[in-house]
PDB file of C-alpha atoms in Angstrom:
ATOM      1  CA  MET J   1     -38.511 -23.538  15.055  1.00  0.00           C
ATOM      2  CA  ALA J   2     -37.454 -20.058  16.529  1.00  0.00           C
ATOM      3  CA  ALA J   3     -34.361 -20.930  14.487  1.00  0.00           C
ATOM      4  CA  ALA J   4     -36.432 -20.360  11.060  1.00  0.00           C
ATOM      5  CA  ALA J   5     -38.026 -17.800  12.442  1.00  0.00           C
ATOM      6  CA  CYS J   6     -34.733 -15.695  12.625  1.00  0.00           C
ATOM      7  CA  GLU J   7     -33.388 -16.441   9.747  1.00  0.00           C
ATOM      8  CA  LYS J   8     -37.084 -15.632   7.550  1.00  0.00           C
ATOM      9  CA  ARG J   9     -36.495 -11.976   9.674  1.00  0.00           C
ATOM     10  CA  ARG J  10     -32.839 -11.720   7.824  1.00  0.00           C
ATOM     11  CA  PRO J  11     -32.661  -8.947   5.624  1.00  0.00           C
ATOM     12  CA  ALA J  12     -31.720  -9.552   1.873  1.00  0.00           C
ATOM     13  CA  PRO J  13     -28.275  -9.390   0.722  1.00  0.00           C
ATOM     14  CA  THR J  14     -27.252  -6.273  -1.416  1.00  0.00           C
ATOM     15  CA  PRO J  15     -27.004  -7.347  -4.846  1.00  0.00           C
ATOM     16  CA  ALA J  16     -23.911  -6.929  -6.445  1.00  0.00           C
ATOM     17  CA  ALA J  17     -23.515  -4.162  -9.135  1.00  0.00           C
ATOM     18  CA  GLY J  18     -23.469  -5.209 -12.738  1.00  0.00           C
ATOM     19  CA  PRO J  19     -21.460  -4.738 -15.034  1.00  0.00           C
ATOM     20  CA  ALA J  20     -22.456  -2.059 -16.386  1.00  0.00           C
ATOM     21  CA  ARG J  21     -22.821  -0.056 -13.482  1.00  0.00           C
ATOM     22  CA  ALA J  22     -19.570  -0.415 -13.142  1.00  0.00           C
ATOM     23  CA  GLY J  23     -18.908   0.747 -16.737  1.00  0.00           C
ATOM     24  CA  ALA J  24     -21.050   4.200 -16.490  1.00  0.00           C
ATOM     25  CA  GLY J  25     -18.841   4.878 -13.402  1.00  0.00           C
ATOM     26  CA  ALA J  26     -15.459   4.831 -15.879  1.00  0.00           C
ATOM     27  CA  GLU J  27     -17.638   6.672 -18.536  1.00  0.00           C
ATOM     28  CA  ALA J  28     -18.741  10.161 -16.404  1.00  0.00           C
ATOM     29  CA  PRO J  29     -15.542  11.171 -16.069  1.00  0.00           C
ATOM     30  CA  GLY J  30     -14.516  10.851 -19.545  1.00  0.00           C
ATOM     31  CA  ARG J  31     -18.838  12.888 -20.861  1.00  0.00           C
ATOM     32  CA  ALA J  32     -17.730  15.181 -17.920  1.00  0.00           C
ATOM     33  CA  LEU J  33     -14.284  16.329 -19.652  1.00  0.00           C
ATOM     34  CA  GLU J  34     -15.607  15.989 -23.339  1.00  0.00           C
ATOM     35  CA  ASP J  35     -18.527  18.110 -22.394  1.00  0.00           C
ATOM     36  CA  ALA J  36     -16.215  21.091 -20.498  1.00  0.00           C
ATOM     37  CA  SER J  37     -14.100  20.701 -23.983  1.00  0.00           C
ATOM     38  CA  GLU J  38     -17.111  21.284 -26.257  1.00  0.00           C
ATOM     39  CA  PHE J  39     -18.495  24.742 -23.921  1.00  0.00           C
ATOM     40  CA  LEU J  40     -15.200  25.960 -24.245  1.00  0.00           C
ATOM     41  CA  ARG J  41     -15.098  25.420 -28.081  1.00  0.00           C
ATOM     42  CA  GLN J  42     -18.689  27.171 -28.492  1.00  0.00           C
ATOM     43  CA  ALA J  43     -17.211  29.946 -26.201  1.00  0.00           C
ATOM     44  CA  GLY J  44     -14.800  30.299 -28.462  1.00  0.00           C
ATOM     45  CA  VAL J  45     -12.549  30.211 -25.540  1.00  0.00           C
ATOM     46  CA  THR J  46     -10.370  27.570 -27.148  1.00  0.00           C
ATOM     47  CA  ALA J  47      -9.110  29.655 -30.100  1.00  0.00           C
ATOM     48  CA  MET J  48      -9.303  32.837 -28.442  1.00  0.00           C
ATOM     49  CA  VAL J  49      -6.343  31.721 -26.194  1.00  0.00           C
ATOM     50  CA  ARG J  50      -4.831  29.612 -28.895  1.00  0.00           C
ATOM     51  CA  GLU J  51      -3.785  32.672 -30.398  1.00  0.00           C
ATOM     52  CA  ALA J  52      -2.855  34.973 -26.707  1.00  0.00           C
ATOM     53  CA  LEU J  53      -0.055  31.658 -27.200  1.00  0.00           C
ATOM     54  CA  LEU J  54       0.669  32.278 -30.630  1.00  0.00           C
ATOM     55  CA  LYS J  55       1.386  36.025 -29.831  1.00  0.00           C
ATOM     56  CA  LEU J  56       2.740  35.282 -26.949  1.00  0.00           C
ATOM     57  CA  LEU J  57       6.391  33.254 -28.777  1.00  0.00           C
ATOM     58  CA  GLU J  58       5.851  35.797 -31.752  1.00  0.00           C
ATOM     59  CA  ALA J  59       6.879  37.957 -29.163  1.00  0.00           C
ATOM     60  CA  ARG J  60       8.545  36.086 -26.242  1.00  0.00           C
ATOM     61  CA  PRO J  61       8.448  38.631 -23.980  1.00  0.00           C
ATOM     62  CA  GLU J  62      10.876  38.026 -20.183  1.00  0.00           C
ATOM     63  CA  GLU J  63       7.744  38.776 -18.527  1.00  0.00           C
ATOM     64  CA  PRO J  64       4.978  36.167 -20.454  1.00  0.00           C
ATOM     65  CA  VAL J  65       2.431  36.695 -17.244  1.00  0.00           C
ATOM     66  CA  THR J  66       2.491  40.284 -17.816  1.00  0.00           C
ATOM     67  CA  PHE J  67       2.182  39.657 -22.023  1.00  0.00           C
ATOM     68  CA  LEU J  68      -0.224  37.779 -20.984  1.00  0.00           C
ATOM     69  CA  ALA J  69      -2.658  39.814 -19.015  1.00  0.00           C
ATOM     70  CA  ASP J  70      -2.223  42.885 -21.076  1.00  0.00           C
ATOM     71  CA  TYR J  71      -3.529  41.068 -24.613  1.00  0.00           C
ATOM     72  CA  PHE J  72      -6.032  39.481 -22.315  1.00  0.00           C
ATOM     73  CA  GLU J  73      -7.462  43.435 -21.511  1.00  0.00           C
ATOM     74  CA  LYS J  74      -6.510  44.619 -24.315  1.00  0.00           C
ATOM     75  CA  LEU J  75      -9.059  42.617 -25.913  1.00  0.00           C
ATOM     76  CA  MET J  76     -11.211  42.558 -23.912  1.00  0.00           C
ATOM     77  CA  LEU J  77     -11.574  46.453 -24.987  1.00  0.00           C
ATOM     78  CA  SER J  78     -11.573  46.018 -28.611  1.00  0.00           C
ATOM     79  CA  SER J  79     -14.813  43.272 -28.000  1.00  0.00           C
ATOM     80  CA  PRO J  80     -18.041  44.541 -30.363  1.00  0.00           C
ATOM     81  CA  GLU J  81     -19.915  45.248 -26.593  1.00  0.00           C
ATOM     82  CA  ALA J  82     -16.428  48.053 -25.702  1.00  0.00           C
ATOM     83  CA  ALA J  83     -16.900  49.024 -29.880  1.00  0.00           C
ATOM     84  CA  ASP J  84     -20.704  50.061 -29.246  1.00  0.00           C
ATOM     85  CA  GLY J  85     -19.343  53.295 -27.523  1.00  0.00           C
ATOM     86  CA  GLY J  86     -16.757  54.291 -30.998  1.00  0.00           C
ATOM     87  CA  GLY J  87     -18.290  57.826 -30.667  1.00  0.00           C
ATOM     88  CA  ASP J  88     -16.696  57.819 -26.792  1.00  0.00           C
ATOM     89  CA  PRO J  89     -12.962  59.218 -27.155  1.00  0.00           C
ATOM     90  CA  ARG J  90     -11.786  56.989 -23.798  1.00  0.00           C
ATOM     91  CA  GLY J  91     -13.334  53.786 -27.013  1.00  0.00           C
ATOM     92  CA  GLN J  92     -11.283  55.843 -29.481  1.00  0.00           C
ATOM     93  CA  LEU J  93      -7.987  56.244 -27.290  1.00  0.00           C
ATOM     94  CA  GLN J  94      -8.927  52.704 -25.857  1.00  0.00           C
ATOM     95  CA  ARG J  95      -8.110  50.787 -29.540  1.00  0.00           C
ATOM     96  CA  LEU J  96      -5.580  52.916 -30.257  1.00  0.00           C
ATOM     97  CA  ALA J  97      -3.543  51.862 -27.108  1.00  0.00           C
ATOM     98  CA  ARG J  98      -4.548  48.478 -27.950  1.00  0.00           C
ATOM     99  CA  ALA J  99      -3.578  48.658 -31.881  1.00  0.00           C
ATOM    100  CA  LEU J 100      -0.152  50.517 -31.171  1.00  0.00           C
ATOM    101  CA  TRP J 101       0.340  47.177 -28.906  1.00  0.00           C
ATOM    102  CA  TYR J 102      -0.185  45.337 -31.517  1.00  0.00           C
ATOM    103  CA  VAL J 103       2.156  46.489 -34.871  1.00  0.00           C
ATOM    104  CA  ARG J 104       4.859  46.592 -32.180  1.00  0.00           C
ATOM    105  CA  LEU J 105       4.751  42.968 -30.873  1.00  0.00           C
ATOM    106  CA  ALA J 106       6.809  41.013 -34.080  1.00  0.00           C
ATOM    107  CA  HIS J 107       9.637  43.018 -35.849  1.00  0.00           C
ATOM    108  CA  HIS J 108       9.290  44.340 -38.832  1.00  0.00           C
ATOM    109  CA  SER J 109      11.662  41.555 -40.987  1.00  0.00           C
ATOM    110  CA  HIS J 110       9.068  38.619 -39.176  1.00  0.00           C
ATOM    111  CA  ARG J 111       7.144  40.130 -42.113  1.00  0.00           C
ATOM    112  CA  THR J 112       4.402  37.203 -41.369  1.00  0.00           C
ATOM    113  CA  ALA J 113       3.934  37.882 -37.706  1.00  0.00           C
ATOM    114  CA  PHE J 114       3.735  41.769 -38.218  1.00  0.00           C
ATOM    115  CA  ASN J 115       1.969  41.544 -41.008  1.00  0.00           C
ATOM    116  CA  ASN J 116      -0.639  39.480 -38.959  1.00  0.00           C
ATOM    117  CA  ASN J 117      -0.290  42.030 -36.458  1.00  0.00           C
ATOM    118  CA  ILE J 118      -0.826  45.017 -38.706  1.00  0.00           C
ATOM    119  CA  SER J 119      -4.126  43.784 -39.864  1.00  0.00           C
ATOM    120  CA  MET J 120      -5.197  42.806 -36.630  1.00  0.00           C
ATOM    121  CA  ALA J 121      -4.438  46.452 -35.246  1.00  0.00           C
ATOM    122  CA  TYR J 122      -6.528  47.742 -38.494  1.00  0.00           C
ATOM    123  CA  ASP J 123      -9.678  45.077 -37.781  1.00  0.00           C
ATOM    124  CA  CYS J 124      -9.663  47.151 -33.932  1.00  0.00           C
ATOM    125  CA  LEU J 125      -9.045  50.413 -34.871  1.00  0.00           C
ATOM    126  CA  GLY J 126     -12.567  50.096 -37.726  1.00  0.00           C
ATOM    127  CA  ALA J 127     -14.100  48.675 -35.151  1.00  0.00           C
ATOM    128  CA  SER J 128     -16.197  52.170 -34.255  1.00  0.00           C
ATOM    129  CA  GLY J 129     -19.292  50.019 -33.220  1.00  0.00           C
ATOM    130  CA  ARG J 130     -22.559  48.295 -34.756  1.00  0.00           C
ATOM    131  CA  ARG J 131     -24.056  52.207 -35.252  1.00  0.00           C
ATOM    132  CA  LYS J 132     -21.515  53.345 -37.645  1.00  0.00           C
ATOM    133  CA  LYS J 133     -20.041  51.612 -40.691  1.00  0.00           C
ATOM    134  CA  PRO J 134     -16.270  50.018 -39.410  1.00  0.00           C
ATOM    135  CA  GLY J 135     -13.027  51.121 -41.096  1.00  0.00           C
ATOM    136  CA  VAL J 136      -9.993  53.071 -40.278  1.00  0.00           C
ATOM    137  CA  ASN J 137     -10.129  57.216 -41.272  1.00  0.00           C
ATOM    138  CA  GLY J 138      -7.006  59.439 -41.933  1.00  0.00           C
ATOM    139  CA  ARG J 139      -7.551  61.335 -38.609  1.00  0.00           C
ATOM    140  CA  ILE J 140      -6.613  57.895 -36.506  1.00  0.00           C
ATOM    141  CA  TYR J 141      -3.854  56.010 -38.676  1.00  0.00           C
ATOM    142  CA  SER J 142      -2.219  59.269 -38.848  1.00  0.00           C
ATOM    143  CA  GLU J 143      -2.700  60.326 -34.993  1.00  0.00           C
ATOM    144  CA  LEU J 144      -1.037  56.161 -34.865  1.00  0.00           C
ATOM    145  CA  LEU J 145       2.166  57.160 -36.662  1.00  0.00           C
ATOM    146  CA  ARG J 146       1.997  60.318 -34.822  1.00  0.00           C
ATOM    147  CA  ARG J 147       1.789  58.012 -31.763  1.00  0.00           C
ATOM    148  CA  ILE J 148       4.702  55.628 -33.098  1.00  0.00           C
ATOM    149  CA  CYS J 149       7.535  57.951 -33.845  1.00  0.00           C
ATOM    150  CA  GLN J 150       6.578  59.997 -30.372  1.00  0.00           C
ATOM    151  CA  ASP J 151       7.724  56.537 -28.219  1.00  0.00           C
ATOM    152  CA  SER J 152      10.894  56.518 -30.479  1.00  0.00           C
ATOM    153  CA  GLU J 153      14.017  58.165 -29.060  1.00  0.00           C
ATOM    154  CA  ALA J 154      13.995  59.962 -32.269  1.00  0.00           C
ATOM    155  CA  PRO J 155      13.364  63.504 -32.355  1.00  0.00           C
ATOM    156  CA  GLN J 156      10.455  65.296 -33.332  1.00  0.00           C
ATOM    157  CA  GLU J 157      11.947  66.939 -36.206  1.00  0.00           C
ATOM    158  CA  VAL J 158      13.221  64.594 -37.731  1.00  0.00           C
ATOM    159  CA  THR J 159      10.616  61.833 -37.750  1.00  0.00           C
ATOM    160  CA  SER J 160       7.654  65.291 -38.876  1.00  0.00           C
ATOM    161  CA  PRO J 161       8.945  65.139 -42.275  1.00  0.00           C
ATOM    162  CA  LEU J 162       7.842  62.131 -42.678  1.00  0.00           C
ATOM    163  CA  LEU J 163       4.665  62.243 -41.223  1.00  0.00           C
ATOM    164  CA  GLN J 164       3.946  65.012 -43.583  1.00  0.00           C
ATOM    165  CA  ARG J 165       4.052  62.824 -46.362  1.00  0.00           C
ATOM    166  CA  ILE J 166       2.769  59.861 -45.819  1.00  0.00           C
ATOM    167  CA  GLN J 167      -0.558  61.088 -43.319  1.00  0.00           C
ATOM    168  CA  CYS J 168      -4.140  61.270 -44.756  1.00  0.00           C
ATOM    169  CA  ARG J 169      -7.259  63.872 -44.847  1.00  0.00           C
ATOM    170  CA  ASP J 170      -9.030  62.735 -41.353  1.00  0.00           C
ATOM    171  CA  HIS J 171     -11.521  62.649 -43.554  1.00  0.00           C
ATOM    172  CA  GLU J 172     -10.751  59.903 -45.758  1.00  0.00           C
ATOM    173  CA  ALA J 173     -11.265  56.581 -45.968  1.00  0.00           C
ATOM    174  CA  VAL J 174      -7.379  55.128 -44.981  1.00  0.00           C
ATOM    175  CA  PRO J 175      -7.267  50.734 -47.197  1.00  0.00           C
ATOM    176  CA  PHE J 176      -4.964  48.410 -45.427  1.00  0.00           C
ATOM    177  CA  ASP J 177      -1.866  48.931 -47.848  1.00  0.00           C
ATOM    178  CA  VAL J 178      -1.773  52.639 -47.401  1.00  0.00           C
ATOM    179  CA  PHE J 179      -2.357  51.618 -43.870  1.00  0.00           C
ATOM    180  CA  ARG J 180       0.174  48.828 -43.580  1.00  0.00           C
ATOM    181  CA  TYR J 181       3.597  50.792 -45.424  1.00  0.00           C
ATOM    182  CA  GLY J 182       2.003  54.014 -43.347  1.00  0.00           C
ATOM    183  CA  VAL J 183       3.545  52.291 -40.365  1.00  0.00           C
ATOM    184  CA  LEU J 184       5.915  49.799 -41.866  1.00  0.00           C
ATOM    185  CA  THR J 185       7.354  52.894 -42.316  1.00  0.00           C
ATOM    186  CA  CYS J 186       7.816  54.554 -39.933  1.00  0.00           C
ATOM    187  CA  PHE J 187       9.309  51.671 -37.675  1.00  0.00           C
ATOM    188  CA  VAL J 188      11.796  51.545 -41.112  1.00  0.00           C
ATOM    189  CA  LEU J 189      12.907  54.977 -40.774  1.00  0.00           C
ATOM    190  CA  LEU J 190      13.652  54.736 -36.810  1.00  0.00           C
ATOM    191  CA  GLU J 191      15.870  51.935 -37.401  1.00  0.00           C
ATOM    192  CA  PHE J 192      17.600  53.661 -39.418  1.00  0.00           C
ATOM    193  CA  VAL J 193      17.266  56.983 -37.376  1.00  0.00           C
ATOM    194  CA  ALA J 194      18.877  54.275 -34.615  1.00  0.00           C
ATOM    195  CA  LYS J 195      21.587  53.097 -36.987  1.00  0.00           C
ATOM    196  CA  ALA J 196      22.793  56.253 -38.390  1.00  0.00           C
ATOM    197  CA  ASP J 197      22.794  58.155 -34.416  1.00  0.00           C
ATOM    198  CA  THR J 198      25.124  54.781 -33.581  1.00  0.00           C
ATOM    199  CA  LEU J 199      27.704  55.712 -37.095  1.00  0.00           C
ATOM    200  CA  TYR J 200      27.393  59.198 -35.093  1.00  0.00           C
ATOM    201  CA  ASP J 201      29.314  57.693 -31.812  1.00  0.00           C
ATOM    202  CA  VAL J 202      31.849  56.470 -34.249  1.00  0.00           C
ATOM    203  CA  LEU J 203      32.465  59.562 -36.223  1.00  0.00           C
ATOM    204  CA  ASP J 204      32.517  61.158 -33.211  1.00  0.00           C
ATOM    205  CA  ASP J 205      34.881  59.132 -30.794  1.00  0.00           C
ATOM    206  CA  GLY J 206      33.524  59.759 -28.375  1.00  0.00           C
ATOM    207  CA  SER J 207      34.119  63.365 -28.367  1.00  0.00           C
ATOM    208  CA  GLY J 208      30.692  64.438 -29.050  1.00  0.00           C
ATOM    209  CA  ILE J 209      31.338  66.251 -31.749  1.00  0.00           C
ATOM    210  CA  ALA J 210      32.023  64.683 -35.269  1.00  0.00           C
ATOM    211  CA  ASP J 211      34.430  66.805 -37.870  1.00  0.00           C
ATOM    212  CA  LYS J 212      32.154  68.204 -40.437  1.00  0.00           C
ATOM    213  CA  ARG J 213      34.018  66.952 -43.440  1.00  0.00           C
ATOM    214  CA  VAL J 214      34.008  63.532 -41.939  1.00  0.00           C
ATOM    215  CA  CYS J 215      29.975  64.146 -41.594  1.00  0.00           C
ATOM    216  CA  GLN J 216      29.445  65.240 -44.615  1.00  0.00           C
ATOM    217  CA  ALA J 217      31.591  62.508 -46.775  1.00  0.00           C
ATOM    218  CA  VAL J 218      29.914  59.293 -45.276  1.00  0.00           C
ATOM    219  CA  LEU J 219      26.372  60.708 -46.215  1.00  0.00           C
ATOM    220  CA  SER J 220      27.547  61.898 -49.190  1.00  0.00           C
ATOM    221  CA  THR J 221      28.315  57.665 -49.044  1.00  0.00           C
ATOM    222  CA  LEU J 222      24.877  56.790 -47.793  1.00  0.00           C
ATOM    223  CA  GLU J 223      22.642  58.723 -49.972  1.00  0.00           C
ATOM    224  CA  GLU J 224      24.899  56.806 -53.754  1.00  0.00           C
ATOM    225  CA  ALA J 225      23.773  53.455 -51.426  1.00  0.00           C
ATOM    226  CA  LEU J 226      20.566  54.874 -51.947  1.00  0.00           C
ATOM    227  CA  GLY J 227      20.442  56.672 -54.807  1.00  0.00           C
ATOM    228  CA  ALA J 228      21.631  52.621 -56.196  1.00  0.00           C
ATOM    229  CA  SER J 229      18.388  50.546 -54.732  1.00  0.00           C
ATOM    230  CA  ASP J 230      15.620  49.777 -55.411  1.00  0.00           C
ATOM    231  CA  PHE J 231      12.622  51.252 -52.463  1.00  0.00           C
ATOM    232  CA  SER J 232       9.568  49.577 -54.448  1.00  0.00           C
ATOM    233  CA  VAL J 233       9.315  48.718 -49.798  1.00  0.00           C
ATOM    234  CA  PRO J 234      10.181  50.668 -47.618  1.00  0.00           C
ATOM    235  CA  ILE J 235      12.703  47.759 -45.896  1.00  0.00           C
ATOM    236  CA  ARG J 236      14.831  48.389 -49.387  1.00  0.00           C
ATOM    237  CA  TYR J 237      16.107  51.418 -47.768  1.00  0.00           C
ATOM    238  CA  LEU J 238      17.684  48.912 -44.329  1.00  0.00           C
ATOM    239  CA  GLU J 239      19.249  46.863 -46.850  1.00  0.00           C
ATOM    240  CA  ALA J 240      20.834  49.283 -48.701  1.00  0.00           C
ATOM    241  CA  GLY J 241      22.319  51.614 -45.474  1.00  0.00           C
ATOM    242  CA  SER J 242      23.799  47.629 -45.058  1.00  0.00           C
ATOM    243  CA  LYS J 243      25.005  47.561 -48.263  1.00  0.00           C
ATOM    244  CA  LEU J 244      27.880  50.511 -46.785  1.00  0.00           C
ATOM    245  CA  GLY J 245      30.633  48.465 -45.285  1.00  0.00           C
ATOM    246  CA  PRO J 246      33.885  49.788 -42.802  1.00  0.00           C
ATOM    247  CA  ASP J 247      36.145  49.488 -45.831  1.00  0.00           C
ATOM    248  CA  CYS J 248      33.727  51.918 -47.620  1.00  0.00           C
ATOM    249  CA  LEU J 249      33.086  53.404 -45.356  1.00  0.00           C
ATOM    250  CA  ALA J 250      36.651  54.229 -43.376  1.00  0.00           C
ATOM    251  CA  LEU J 251      37.666  55.637 -47.775  1.00  0.00           C
ATOM    252  CA  ALA J 252      35.012  57.870 -47.335  1.00  0.00           C
ATOM    253  CA  MET J 253      36.343  58.802 -43.775  1.00  0.00           C
ATOM    254  CA  ASP J 254      40.334  58.910 -45.163  1.00  0.00           C
ATOM    255  CA  ARG J 255      39.052  61.326 -47.965  1.00  0.00           C
ATOM    256  CA  ALA J 256      37.457  63.930 -46.061  1.00  0.00           C
ATOM    257  CA  LEU J 257      40.166  63.734 -44.170  1.00  0.00           C
ATOM    258  CA  LEU J 258      43.015  64.369 -46.051  1.00  0.00           C
ATOM    259  CA  GLU J 259      41.665  67.204 -47.536  1.00  0.00           C
ATOM    260  CA  ARG J 260      43.820  70.866 -46.242  1.00  0.00           C
ATOM    261  CA  LYS J 261      40.590  72.923 -45.593  1.00  0.00           C
ATOM    262  CA  LEU J 262      39.221  74.643 -42.539  1.00  0.00           C
ATOM    263  CA  SER J 263      36.379  72.479 -41.869  1.00  0.00           C
ATOM    264  CA  THR J 264      33.956  73.079 -38.455  1.00  0.00           C
ATOM    265  CA  SER J 265      32.421  70.520 -36.669  1.00  0.00           C
ATOM    266  CA  MET J 266      28.672  68.608 -37.257  1.00  0.00           C
ATOM    267  CA  LYS J 267      26.332  68.099 -34.219  1.00  0.00           C
ATOM    268  CA  ARG J 268      24.686  64.875 -33.515  1.00  0.00           C
ATOM    269  CA  GLU J 269      21.062  66.590 -34.440  1.00  0.00           C
ATOM    270  CA  GLU J 270      22.459  67.713 -37.339  1.00  0.00           C
ATOM    271  CA  PHE J 271      23.861  64.561 -39.062  1.00  0.00           C
ATOM    272  CA  LEU J 272      20.487  62.535 -37.665  1.00  0.00           C
ATOM    273  CA  LYS J 273      18.778  65.199 -39.566  1.00  0.00           C
ATOM    274  CA  LYS J 274      20.423  65.282 -42.538  1.00  0.00           C
ATOM    275  CA  ALA J 275      20.466  61.293 -42.964  1.00  0.00           C
ATOM    276  CA  ALA J 276      17.067  61.697 -42.609  1.00  0.00           C
ATOM    277  CA  VAL J 277      16.027  63.937 -44.940  1.00  0.00           C
ATOM    278  CA  LEU J 278      17.938  60.845 -47.417  1.00  0.00           C
ATOM    279  CA  PHE J 279      15.271  58.532 -46.033  1.00  0.00           C
ATOM    280  CA  ILE J 280      12.045  60.942 -46.770  1.00  0.00           C
ATOM    281  CA  ALA J 281      13.730  61.830 -50.099  1.00  0.00           C
ATOM    282  CA  LYS J 282      13.175  58.159 -51.587  1.00  0.00           C
ATOM    283  CA  VAL J 283       9.843  57.942 -50.004  1.00  0.00           C
ATOM    284  CA  LYS J 284       6.232  57.884 -52.010  1.00  0.00           C
ATOM    285  CA  PRO J 285       3.727  60.021 -51.438  1.00  0.00           C
ATOM    286  CA  ILE J 286       0.146  59.359 -50.108  1.00  0.00           C
ATOM    287  CA  ASP J 287      -2.049  61.258 -52.955  1.00  0.00           C
TER     288      ASP J 287
END
């Protein structure tokens, strides 16, 4: 009788979890992962990170983490919220710095990447806030070109004539084609001058001063190469210069040295300036 009473007071066993309940626990992580992925997609984070990684692969910098940090910092500076201060000089300087960063990401020989970056720089400079009509004006376009040249090793007296040739009036609206042409021309000139600087290192033979006859002969040969080429796009200047092989330059130098004339010297600055003049003479001015 006591055993029967004890048996009645014993708690009933907890029913085992059914198959449906066990499956629900396994599905929870999967649903959480889908929810997180959907949240990132709707917030635009997925596309933003993908774009950042593509830029990283294009640039392949020595410090990838620093590159990504700079990328996201400049991305915030060019956001619509930051662009609302379009009339603020500080906001304009921030967009200018970001546009300058964009155009330097890829070398102009990597045409697809370079063109994409030029497009992003143009959009960045054109984001003047919701209360203003978007677009790039001549003032900020000319300032971008000036900074591209200013941050290089080319002397100001070499780059100034080019800037005067391709700049626009402050109030003018600058179409994208003109914007791209101006930026590309600046980068090509800087590379052209750098190659001329390297060439002068050969002409002066480490002395710091080169024979003027030899320099003039090399410049004349370069002018002939430039004059015989089609320059519908600025990059053709470099292609023409690359056609000056060692044999061609050596012959010009030998002929100059064989002339029995007294010769003076030509300094590096003069040589670079004369080489740049040949380049700029071929640049189509912006009307």
